[in-house]
Amino acid sequence: MLRTTTQNPTNRINTIILIVVLIGVLIGIRLFFLQVVNYSYYEARAEGQQSFKKILEAKRGNILAKTKTGEEVFLAATRNGYILFLNNKLLQVQEKDWLYDKLNGVTPIDKALFTKAVLKENDPYEILKRRVSQNEADAITALKLRGVGLEPESWRYYPLGMFAAHALGFIAESDKGELEGKYGIEKYYNLKLNGEEGAIVADRDANGLLIALGKQLVTDAEEGENITLTIDPDLQRFVEAETVKVMEKWSAISAGTIIIEPKTGRIRAIVAAPAFDPNEYQKEKNLGVFLNPFTEKIFEMGSVFKPLTIAAALDRGVITPETTYVIEYRCGFCHAKSRRRKAAGIFS
């Protein structure tokens, strides 16, 4: 009995020591994973809480053309304006009734959209309207309306509407939510037009306020390059009108015209009909209208090139309008010749 009694305390002590050691090992393993294996993850989280970063968007380059007098014509440019939004956390119930009339008096607001937006009571950011002009923004700011905010934005604008639409293309959001060129010049020269975005990185305190003497890094955005086309605006406008007339005259589904300087290869006019307005491309139901038939609907030419071949031969003096020719036919067992003893001459 005495022997059993003396062993029980020892067993308990050994058990406690073993448990403490196991707990220590588990804590050590956990610390190893936190401080070594997952070091990068927690460092990024800490940096995210302590640092502020704002992306500086680069201004997209313009697309231009020049008239015969050298005057520049803007075909695609960037406009600046504002997003009008509601912060429902700051709105009082009684203010919602007359707020619509106040805003609608400055810039047209969709009534159904406004009604839906004010119902989301705890939402601090409900967009009411995009592309608000500077004058409209100034007028809204002057009203000093609680819960109404303005945020700067920029968008692509095509001043001449459907003019050279197939050559220009347009920009739209990619799968990643970034704006990029779709079709035409906007797509082909997307990288040049885009430029390089910049950023502001700074330290902030526990309240989210920037620290004046903290680390601050500013990388300026680089504007995109401007691109000047060889298109003659006056000629392009004339050819567009004539192409539409021809298409309507012959009840054609589509038509196209391209004018190229033979010695330089410069495209002076490129027209496809029907056209579209790149400012409102999202309204088009037939997506095939976006394709430029001269670059994206390629097919193998046949007899169309025969007149071009003859024209080149005449231009080089290889043949004349009085030249005769012999055509040989072979069909296995037979052999025949077709001979024109009289030149066709010049057709008028």
Short mmCIF file of C-alpha atoms in Angstrom, two decimals:
data_model
loop_
_atom_site.label_atom_id
_atom_site.label_comp_id
_atom_site.label_asym_id
_atom_site.label_seq_id
_atom_site.Cartn_x
_atom_site.Cartn_y
_atom_site.Cartn_z
CA MET A 1 0.00 0.00 0.00
CA LEU A 2 2.84 2.39 0.82
CA ARG A 3 4.57 1.62 -2.47
CA THR A 4 1.47 2.44 -4.51
CA THR A 5 0.92 5.64 -2.58
CA THR A 6 4.45 6.91 -3.26
CA GLN A 7 4.17 6.31 -7.04
CA ASN A 8 0.94 8.25 -7.62
CA PRO A 9 2.42 11.74 -6.98
CA THR A 10 5.35 10.92 -9.25
CA ASN A 11 3.07 9.85 -12.08
CA ARG A 12 1.03 13.00 -11.72
CA ILE A 13 4.12 15.18 -11.88
CA ASN A 14 5.39 13.35 -14.97
CA THR A 15 1.99 13.73 -16.62
CA ILE A 16 1.91 17.47 -15.88
CA ILE A 17 5.45 17.90 -17.20
CA LEU A 18 4.54 16.00 -20.37
CA ILE A 19 1.46 18.16 -20.91
CA VAL A 20 3.48 21.36 -20.38
CA VAL A 21 6.12 20.15 -22.84
CA LEU A 22 3.47 19.27 -25.44
CA ILE A 23 1.82 22.66 -25.03
CA GLY A 24 5.21 24.32 -25.40
CA VAL A 25 5.91 22.33 -28.57
CA LEU A 26 2.51 23.25 -30.01
CA ILE A 27 3.07 26.92 -29.19
CA GLY A 28 6.51 26.75 -30.77
CA ILE A 29 5.11 25.17 -33.93
CA ARG A 30 2.37 27.80 -34.06
CA LEU A 31 4.90 30.62 -33.63
CA PHE A 32 7.09 29.08 -36.31
CA PHE A 33 4.20 29.13 -38.79
CA LEU A 34 3.20 32.67 -37.80
CA GLN A 35 6.67 34.21 -37.85
CA VAL A 36 8.45 32.15 -40.50
CA VAL A 37 6.10 30.30 -42.83
CA ASN A 38 3.38 33.01 -42.96
CA TYR A 39 5.72 35.95 -42.40
CA SER A 40 5.03 37.57 -45.78
CA TYR A 41 1.25 37.31 -45.34
CA TYR A 42 1.16 39.02 -41.93
CA GLU A 43 3.74 41.59 -42.98
CA ALA A 44 1.49 42.53 -45.92
CA ARG A 45 -1.54 42.76 -43.61
CA ALA A 46 0.31 44.99 -41.17
CA GLU A 47 1.59 47.17 -43.99
CA GLY A 48 -1.93 47.39 -45.41
CA GLN A 49 -3.24 48.65 -42.07
CA GLN A 50 -0.42 51.14 -41.59
CA SER A 51 -0.02 52.44 -45.14
CA PHE A 52 -2.19 54.43 -47.54
CA LYS A 53 -2.05 53.92 -51.30
CA LYS A 54 -3.82 55.84 -54.02
CA ILE A 55 -3.50 55.04 -57.73
CA LEU A 56 -2.91 58.03 -60.02
CA GLU A 57 -4.55 57.30 -63.34
CA ALA A 58 -2.65 58.21 -66.49
CA LYS A 59 -4.45 60.39 -69.01
CA ARG A 60 -5.09 58.41 -72.19
CA GLY A 61 -3.57 59.91 -75.32
CA ASN A 62 -5.70 61.64 -77.94
CA ILE A 63 -6.33 60.45 -81.49
CA LEU A 64 -6.19 63.23 -84.07
CA ALA A 65 -6.24 63.95 -87.79
CA LYS A 66 -5.05 66.98 -89.76
CA THR A 67 -6.82 68.96 -92.46
CA LYS A 68 -5.05 70.08 -95.63
CA THR A 69 -4.32 73.40 -93.91
CA GLY A 70 -2.65 71.64 -90.98
CA GLU A 71 -5.48 72.21 -88.51
CA GLU A 72 -5.74 69.44 -85.90
CA VAL A 73 -9.09 67.70 -85.50
CA PHE A 74 -9.72 65.66 -82.34
CA LEU A 75 -11.24 62.27 -83.13
CA ALA A 76 -10.88 60.73 -79.65
CA ALA A 77 -10.14 62.56 -76.41
CA THR A 78 -10.56 62.28 -72.64
CA ARG A 79 -13.15 64.28 -70.73
CA ASN A 80 -13.06 65.00 -67.00
CA GLY A 81 -16.08 65.21 -64.76
CA TYR A 82 -17.60 63.75 -61.61
CA ILE A 83 -19.61 60.86 -60.20
CA LEU A 84 -22.61 62.02 -58.15
CA PHE A 85 -23.33 59.70 -55.21
CA LEU A 86 -25.32 59.46 -51.96
CA ASN A 87 -23.99 58.66 -48.48
CA ASN A 88 -27.15 57.32 -46.85
CA LYS A 89 -25.49 57.19 -43.42
CA LEU A 90 -25.54 60.99 -43.33
CA LEU A 91 -29.04 61.49 -44.71
CA GLN A 92 -32.00 62.32 -42.49
CA VAL A 93 -35.41 60.79 -43.28
CA GLN A 94 -37.06 64.17 -43.81
CA GLU A 95 -34.31 65.25 -46.23
CA LYS A 96 -34.95 62.41 -48.67
CA ASP A 97 -38.30 63.87 -49.76
CA TRP A 98 -36.98 67.14 -51.16
CA LEU A 99 -33.42 66.04 -52.01
CA TYR A 100 -34.44 64.66 -55.42
CA ASP A 101 -35.99 67.97 -56.50
CA LYS A 102 -32.87 69.87 -55.45
CA LEU A 103 -30.51 67.62 -57.44
CA ASN A 104 -32.81 67.22 -60.43
CA GLY A 105 -33.00 71.00 -60.69
CA VAL A 106 -29.25 71.06 -61.40
CA THR A 107 -28.78 67.90 -63.48
CA PRO A 108 -31.37 65.34 -64.68
CA ILE A 109 -31.60 62.41 -62.23
CA ASP A 110 -33.40 59.13 -62.86
CA LYS A 111 -36.31 59.13 -60.39
CA ALA A 112 -36.51 55.33 -60.12
CA LEU A 113 -32.75 55.08 -59.54
CA PHE A 114 -32.89 57.76 -56.83
CA THR A 115 -35.79 56.05 -55.04
CA LYS A 116 -33.93 52.74 -55.05
CA ALA A 117 -30.72 54.39 -53.81
CA VAL A 118 -32.22 56.16 -50.77
CA LEU A 119 -33.79 52.91 -49.54
CA LYS A 120 -30.32 51.49 -48.80
CA GLU A 121 -30.03 53.25 -45.45
CA ASN A 122 -26.57 52.06 -44.37
CA ASP A 123 -24.90 52.29 -47.76
CA PRO A 124 -22.31 55.10 -47.82
CA TYR A 125 -21.85 55.00 -51.60
CA GLU A 126 -24.83 54.82 -53.96
CA ILE A 127 -24.16 56.23 -57.44
CA LEU A 128 -26.88 58.52 -58.78
CA LYS A 129 -25.22 59.74 -61.97
CA ARG A 130 -21.96 59.57 -63.90
CA ARG A 131 -20.30 62.10 -66.18
CA VAL A 132 -21.45 65.16 -64.27
CA SER A 133 -19.92 68.30 -65.80
CA GLN A 134 -17.79 70.83 -63.92
CA ASN A 135 -20.56 73.47 -64.00
CA GLU A 136 -23.10 70.98 -62.64
CA ALA A 137 -20.65 69.89 -59.93
CA ASP A 138 -20.07 73.50 -58.88
CA ALA A 139 -23.82 74.10 -58.64
CA ILE A 140 -24.34 70.95 -56.55
CA THR A 141 -21.46 71.88 -54.23
CA ALA A 142 -22.99 75.34 -53.72
CA LEU A 143 -26.20 73.72 -52.40
CA LYS A 144 -24.24 72.19 -49.48
CA LEU A 145 -26.46 69.12 -49.31
CA ARG A 146 -25.74 66.65 -46.51
CA GLY A 147 -25.06 63.11 -47.71
CA VAL A 148 -24.38 64.17 -51.30
CA GLY A 149 -20.87 63.60 -52.65
CA LEU A 150 -18.88 64.13 -55.84
CA GLU A 151 -15.97 62.00 -56.99
CA PRO A 152 -13.68 62.88 -59.94
CA GLU A 153 -13.80 60.61 -62.98
CA SER A 154 -12.68 60.66 -66.61
CA TRP A 155 -14.08 58.98 -69.70
CA ARG A 156 -13.34 58.56 -73.40
CA TYR A 157 -15.15 60.93 -75.72
CA TYR A 158 -15.50 60.93 -79.51
CA PRO A 159 -16.36 64.52 -80.52
CA LEU A 160 -17.47 63.67 -84.08
CA GLY A 161 -19.70 60.74 -83.15
CA MET A 162 -19.87 58.15 -85.95
CA PHE A 163 -17.03 59.78 -87.91
CA ALA A 164 -14.37 57.15 -88.80
CA ALA A 165 -15.87 54.87 -86.15
CA HIS A 166 -14.49 51.64 -87.64
CA ALA A 167 -11.00 53.08 -87.84
CA LEU A 168 -11.08 54.41 -84.27
CA GLY A 169 -12.84 51.62 -82.37
CA PHE A 170 -13.65 52.39 -78.72
CA ILE A 171 -12.60 51.51 -75.16
CA ALA A 172 -14.46 49.34 -72.65
CA GLU A 173 -13.83 47.41 -69.45
CA SER A 174 -11.83 44.20 -69.65
CA ASP A 175 -12.49 41.06 -67.59
CA LYS A 176 -10.16 42.54 -64.95
CA GLY A 177 -12.23 45.72 -64.71
CA GLU A 178 -9.61 47.83 -66.51
CA LEU A 179 -10.36 50.09 -69.45
CA GLU A 180 -8.73 48.97 -72.68
CA GLY A 181 -9.08 49.51 -76.41
CA LYS A 182 -11.61 47.44 -78.31
CA TYR A 183 -11.29 47.38 -82.10
CA GLY A 184 -9.52 49.84 -84.39
CA ILE A 185 -6.77 52.25 -83.41
CA GLU A 186 -7.87 52.19 -79.76
CA LYS A 187 -7.04 48.48 -79.59
CA TYR A 188 -3.96 48.32 -81.84
CA TYR A 189 -2.18 51.20 -80.07
CA ASN A 190 -3.68 50.54 -76.63
CA LEU A 191 -0.34 50.45 -74.79
CA LYS A 192 0.91 53.68 -76.37
CA LEU A 193 -2.36 55.48 -75.70
CA ASN A 194 -2.68 54.19 -72.13
CA GLY A 195 0.49 55.59 -70.60
CA GLU A 196 1.72 54.49 -67.15
CA GLU A 197 -0.32 54.98 -63.98
CA GLY A 198 1.36 56.42 -60.88
CA ALA A 199 0.77 56.04 -57.15
CA ILE A 200 0.96 57.79 -53.77
CA VAL A 201 2.11 55.59 -50.87
CA ALA A 202 2.24 57.04 -47.33
CA ASP A 203 2.13 55.96 -43.66
CA ARG A 204 -1.02 56.46 -41.58
CA ASP A 205 -1.82 56.25 -37.87
CA ALA A 206 -4.30 54.04 -36.00
CA ASN A 207 -7.12 56.46 -36.88
CA GLY A 208 -6.37 56.22 -40.60
CA LEU A 209 -4.90 59.74 -40.80
CA LEU A 210 -1.72 60.37 -42.79
CA ILE A 211 1.44 60.87 -40.73
CA ALA A 212 3.10 64.14 -41.74
CA LEU A 213 6.64 62.97 -40.96
CA GLY A 214 6.08 59.39 -42.07
CA LYS A 215 7.31 57.60 -45.16
CA GLN A 216 5.84 58.97 -48.37
CA LEU A 217 6.46 57.84 -51.94
CA VAL A 218 4.97 59.55 -54.97
CA THR A 219 5.27 58.11 -58.48
CA ASP A 220 3.89 60.47 -61.12
CA ALA A 221 1.63 59.08 -63.81
CA GLU A 222 2.92 59.25 -67.39
CA GLU A 223 0.38 60.44 -69.93
CA GLY A 224 -0.30 58.30 -72.98
CA GLU A 225 1.01 59.30 -76.40
CA ASN A 226 -1.09 61.22 -78.91
CA ILE A 227 -1.57 59.53 -82.29
CA THR A 228 -2.17 61.47 -85.50
CA LEU A 229 -3.80 59.54 -88.35
CA THR A 230 -3.22 60.07 -92.07
CA ILE A 231 -6.97 60.40 -92.64
CA ASP A 232 -8.06 63.63 -94.33
CA PRO A 233 -11.11 64.77 -92.28
CA ASP A 234 -12.78 66.58 -95.20
CA LEU A 235 -12.26 63.69 -97.62
CA GLN A 236 -13.38 61.18 -94.98
CA ARG A 237 -16.60 63.10 -94.37
CA PHE A 238 -17.35 63.29 -98.13
CA VAL A 239 -16.63 59.59 -98.71
CA GLU A 240 -18.80 58.58 -95.76
CA ALA A 241 -21.78 60.44 -97.23
CA GLU A 242 -21.23 58.99 -100.71
CA THR A 243 -20.83 55.44 -99.39
CA VAL A 244 -24.14 55.66 -97.55
CA LYS A 245 -25.84 56.95 -100.71
CA VAL A 246 -24.52 54.03 -102.77
CA MET A 247 -25.56 51.51 -100.12
CA GLU A 248 -29.09 52.94 -100.01
CA LYS A 249 -29.33 53.16 -103.80
CA TRP A 250 -28.58 49.46 -104.27
CA SER A 251 -30.29 48.31 -101.06
CA ALA A 252 -27.04 46.76 -99.91
CA ILE A 253 -26.56 45.26 -96.47
CA SER A 254 -23.16 46.90 -96.12
CA ALA A 255 -20.65 48.90 -98.12
CA GLY A 256 -17.11 50.14 -97.79
CA THR A 257 -14.68 52.56 -99.40
CA ILE A 258 -10.97 53.06 -98.87
CA ILE A 259 -8.74 55.68 -100.51
CA ILE A 260 -4.97 55.16 -100.42
CA GLU A 261 -2.14 57.30 -101.75
CA PRO A 262 -0.48 54.98 -104.30
CA LYS A 263 3.05 56.32 -103.80
CA THR A 264 3.08 56.46 -99.98
CA GLY A 265 0.46 53.93 -98.92
CA ARG A 266 -1.14 56.48 -96.62
CA ILE A 267 -4.82 55.90 -95.98
CA ARG A 268 -6.67 59.15 -96.69
CA ALA A 269 -10.17 57.80 -96.08
CA ILE A 270 -11.55 54.51 -94.79
CA VAL A 271 -15.30 54.06 -94.56
CA ALA A 272 -17.56 51.16 -93.65
CA ALA A 273 -21.34 51.31 -93.55
CA PRO A 274 -23.45 50.91 -91.54
CA ALA A 275 -21.42 52.72 -88.87
CA PHE A 276 -21.92 53.13 -85.12
CA ASP A 277 -21.41 55.81 -82.48
CA PRO A 278 -18.43 54.86 -80.25
CA ASN A 279 -19.83 57.13 -77.53
CA GLU A 280 -22.83 54.79 -77.26
CA TYR A 281 -21.40 51.47 -78.46
CA GLN A 282 -23.25 49.60 -75.70
CA LYS A 283 -26.57 50.38 -77.42
CA GLU A 284 -25.62 48.38 -80.53
CA LYS A 285 -27.45 45.05 -80.73
CA ASN A 286 -25.51 43.77 -83.75
CA LEU A 287 -21.94 43.32 -82.50
CA GLY A 288 -20.79 42.52 -86.03
CA VAL A 289 -21.08 46.20 -86.90
CA PHE A 290 -17.92 46.87 -84.85
CA LEU A 291 -15.73 44.89 -87.26
CA ASN A 292 -13.78 46.87 -89.83
CA PRO A 293 -14.31 44.99 -93.13
CA PHE A 294 -10.92 46.14 -94.47
CA THR A 295 -8.95 44.64 -91.58
CA GLU A 296 -11.20 42.12 -89.84
CA LYS A 297 -13.35 40.63 -92.59
CA ILE A 298 -10.58 39.45 -94.89
CA PHE A 299 -11.36 37.16 -97.84
CA GLU A 300 -9.32 35.97 -100.81
CA MET A 301 -9.68 38.24 -103.82
CA GLY A 302 -10.35 36.65 -107.22
CA SER A 303 -11.18 38.39 -110.51
CA VAL A 304 -11.24 41.72 -108.68
CA PHE A 305 -7.47 41.83 -109.10
CA LYS A 306 -7.48 41.29 -112.87
CA PRO A 307 -8.04 44.99 -113.66
CA LEU A 308 -5.31 45.89 -111.16
CA THR A 309 -2.87 43.50 -112.85
CA ILE A 310 -3.65 44.93 -116.30
CA ALA A 311 -3.37 48.49 -114.95
CA ALA A 312 0.08 47.72 -113.52
CA ALA A 313 1.19 46.18 -116.84
CA LEU A 314 -0.04 49.21 -118.79
CA ASP A 315 1.64 51.56 -116.32
CA ARG A 316 4.98 49.75 -116.73
CA GLY A 317 4.69 49.57 -120.51
CA VAL A 318 4.69 45.76 -120.54
CA ILE A 319 1.54 45.85 -122.69
CA THR A 320 -0.38 48.46 -124.68
CA PRO A 321 -4.07 48.76 -125.63
CA GLU A 322 -3.12 47.17 -129.01
CA THR A 323 -1.45 44.09 -127.50
CA THR A 324 -2.86 40.72 -128.67
CA TYR A 325 -2.66 37.46 -126.78
CA VAL A 326 -3.01 33.69 -127.20
CA ILE A 327 -4.70 31.46 -124.59
CA GLU A 328 -3.96 27.74 -124.62
CA TYR A 329 -6.48 25.25 -123.26
CA ARG A 330 -5.47 21.76 -122.12
CA CYS A 331 -8.04 19.16 -121.06
CA GLY A 332 -6.15 15.85 -120.96
CA PHE A 333 -6.56 14.37 -124.47
CA CYS A 334 -7.32 17.66 -126.22
CA HIS A 335 -5.27 20.77 -126.87
CA ALA A 336 -6.73 23.97 -128.29
CA LYS A 337 -5.83 27.62 -128.73
CA SER A 338 -7.92 30.76 -128.57
CA ARG A 339 -6.39 33.62 -130.52
CA ARG A 340 -7.51 37.23 -130.63
CA ARG A 341 -6.14 38.78 -133.83
CA LYS A 342 -7.56 42.15 -132.89
CA ALA A 343 -6.85 44.12 -129.74
CA ALA A 344 -9.81 45.03 -127.57
CA GLY A 345 -8.64 48.62 -127.45
CA ILE A 346 -9.50 51.15 -124.75
CA PHE A 347 -12.86 50.73 -123.06
CA SER A 348 -14.77 53.85 -122.11
#
